[in-house]
Amino acid sequence: MKKLTLLAGVLTLVLVGCGPVDGEPADTGSESLGTDTAALTMYPECCSAVPNSGYTEAFCDSVAYSPGRCNQVWGGGACQWNNANCPVTCCQPKSGSTVSWNYCNPYAISADRCNAVNGGTTCSWTC
C-alpha cells in the first residue's frame, strides 16, 4: 500500500509540472501588464489564439483585457491582439464599460476629452 501511495504522489508531481490542463487557463504569473482583472473577459474579440499554438480561443479570452497582457502570455506564443477589432489607442474603454474599443477612438484627441465621455464612466486615457 505504501508503494501505491508513493507512486500516486510521484505521478501527481509529474502531472502538475506539465503545464495547464485542457480547459483550464494557465497561470500567467504575477506580471504587471497593465491589466484590470475585473474586465478580463469584457472584450474577447480583441485577443485570439495564435494559429497552431495549441492554445484555445477560450484561453485567450480569459487574458484579453489589454494588448500587453494578451501578447505576452507564455512569451508571446499563445495569443495575439487583434488591432482591427480593438485598435490600440490612448483612449480605451474603462473596466466595466460595455462600449467597444472603437467607441472611444473619436475621443482620443486629449486626455480631458477621453476621460469626460459620458461623465467619465465610459473611456479612460491610458498614455
Short mmCIF file of C-alpha atoms in Angstrom, two decimals:
data_model
loop_
_atom_site.label_atom_id
_atom_site.label_comp_id
_atom_site.label_asym_id
_atom_site.label_seq_id
_atom_site.Cartn_x
_atom_site.Cartn_y
_atom_site.Cartn_z
CA MET A 1 0.00 0.00 0.00
CA LYS A 2 2.91 2.36 0.77
CA LYS A 3 4.36 1.77 -2.69
CA LEU A 4 0.99 2.64 -4.28
CA THR A 5 0.76 5.86 -2.25
CA LEU A 6 4.33 6.82 -3.19
CA LEU A 7 3.64 6.10 -6.87
CA ALA A 8 0.46 8.22 -6.76
CA GLY A 9 2.42 11.10 -5.19
CA VAL A 10 5.14 10.96 -7.84
CA LEU A 11 2.55 10.78 -10.62
CA THR A 12 0.78 13.85 -9.19
CA LEU A 13 4.04 15.82 -9.15
CA VAL A 14 4.80 14.86 -12.75
CA LEU A 15 1.32 15.85 -13.96
CA VAL A 16 1.34 19.17 -12.10
CA GLY A 17 4.66 20.08 -13.69
CA CYS A 18 3.41 19.55 -17.23
CA GLY A 19 1.55 22.85 -17.61
CA PRO A 20 -2.13 23.73 -17.97
CA VAL A 21 -4.73 21.02 -18.23
CA ASP A 22 -7.08 21.28 -21.22
CA GLY A 23 -9.93 23.65 -20.47
CA GLU A 24 -8.11 25.38 -17.61
CA PRO A 25 -6.41 28.73 -18.16
CA ALA A 26 -2.70 28.69 -17.41
CA ASP A 27 -1.33 30.79 -14.62
CA THR A 28 0.20 33.80 -16.36
CA GLY A 29 2.20 34.67 -13.29
CA SER A 30 2.19 37.92 -11.47
CA GLU A 31 3.47 40.01 -14.36
CA SER A 32 2.41 43.62 -14.37
CA LEU A 33 0.99 44.09 -17.82
CA GLY A 34 -1.39 46.98 -17.29
CA THR A 35 -4.49 44.86 -16.96
CA ASP A 36 -7.63 45.27 -14.94
CA THR A 37 -8.65 41.83 -13.77
CA ALA A 38 -12.26 42.90 -13.26
CA ALA A 39 -12.74 43.06 -17.02
CA LEU A 40 -10.61 40.26 -18.42
CA THR A 41 -13.44 38.78 -20.46
CA MET A 42 -15.04 42.09 -21.43
CA TYR A 43 -13.50 42.15 -24.92
CA PRO A 44 -12.97 38.57 -26.11
CA GLU A 45 -12.85 39.70 -29.75
CA CYS A 46 -9.59 41.53 -29.01
CA CYS A 47 -7.33 38.60 -28.15
CA SER A 48 -7.20 35.47 -30.29
CA ALA A 49 -5.17 32.28 -30.19
CA VAL A 50 -2.02 32.17 -32.31
CA PRO A 51 -2.72 29.67 -35.13
CA ASN A 52 -1.23 26.23 -34.49
CA SER A 53 -0.08 27.27 -31.00
CA GLY A 54 -2.11 24.62 -29.20
CA TYR A 55 -3.95 27.27 -27.18
CA THR A 56 -7.70 27.75 -27.40
CA GLU A 57 -9.74 30.86 -28.06
CA ALA A 58 -11.33 30.43 -24.63
CA PHE A 59 -7.89 30.56 -23.00
CA CYS A 60 -7.01 33.78 -24.85
CA ASP A 61 -10.40 35.31 -23.99
CA SER A 62 -9.50 34.88 -20.33
CA VAL A 63 -6.49 37.21 -20.70
CA ALA A 64 -7.94 39.60 -23.25
CA TYR A 65 -8.27 42.91 -21.48
CA SER A 66 -5.06 44.65 -22.57
CA PRO A 67 -2.77 44.32 -25.58
CA GLY A 68 0.23 43.81 -23.32
CA ARG A 69 -1.38 41.00 -21.36
CA CYS A 70 -2.68 39.29 -24.50
CA ASN A 71 0.58 39.45 -26.47
CA GLN A 72 2.86 38.46 -23.59
CA VAL A 73 1.12 35.31 -22.36
CA TRP A 74 3.54 32.38 -22.50
CA GLY A 75 6.26 34.53 -24.04
CA GLY A 76 4.05 35.65 -26.91
CA GLY A 77 3.45 32.16 -28.22
CA ALA A 78 -0.17 31.72 -27.15
CA CYS A 79 -2.29 34.75 -28.03
CA GLN A 80 -2.25 37.83 -30.24
CA TRP A 81 -4.08 41.16 -30.01
CA ASN A 82 -6.43 41.94 -32.92
CA ASN A 83 -5.75 45.57 -33.85
CA ALA A 84 -8.61 45.64 -36.38
CA ASN A 85 -11.26 44.80 -33.78
CA CYS A 86 -9.60 46.63 -30.91
CA PRO A 87 -7.22 49.36 -32.07
CA VAL A 88 -4.63 50.32 -29.50
CA THR A 89 -5.15 53.98 -28.76
CA CYS A 90 -4.65 56.22 -25.76
CA CYS A 91 -8.40 56.39 -25.17
CA GLN A 92 -9.77 52.98 -24.24
CA PRO A 93 -12.96 51.64 -22.65
CA LYS A 94 -12.95 51.68 -18.87
CA SER A 95 -13.17 48.46 -16.93
CA GLY A 96 -16.83 47.53 -16.69
CA SER A 97 -17.79 49.72 -19.65
CA THR A 98 -19.97 47.99 -22.24
CA VAL A 99 -18.80 50.02 -25.25
CA SER A 100 -16.48 48.66 -27.96
CA TRP A 101 -12.88 49.78 -28.25
CA ASN A 102 -13.80 51.68 -31.41
CA TYR A 103 -16.34 53.75 -29.47
CA CYS A 104 -13.59 55.58 -27.58
CA ASN A 105 -11.39 56.30 -30.64
CA PRO A 106 -13.03 59.63 -31.62
CA TYR A 107 -12.28 60.96 -28.14
CA ALA A 108 -8.55 60.23 -28.33
CA ILE A 109 -7.79 63.89 -29.08
CA SER A 110 -6.82 64.58 -25.49
CA ALA A 111 -6.87 63.03 -22.04
CA ASP A 112 -9.51 65.51 -20.86
CA ARG A 113 -11.85 64.75 -23.75
CA CYS A 114 -11.39 60.98 -23.35
CA ASN A 115 -11.93 60.96 -19.59
CA ALA A 116 -15.07 63.14 -19.86
CA VAL A 117 -17.07 60.77 -22.12
CA ASN A 118 -20.46 60.05 -20.53
CA GLY A 119 -19.48 61.87 -17.37
CA GLY A 120 -16.25 59.90 -17.03
CA THR A 121 -17.92 56.49 -16.95
CA THR A 122 -17.06 55.15 -20.41
CA CYS A 123 -13.47 55.80 -21.54
CA SER A 124 -10.14 56.48 -19.89
CA TRP A 125 -6.82 57.86 -21.10
CA THR A 126 -4.03 55.29 -20.87
CA CYS A 127 -0.99 57.09 -22.30
#
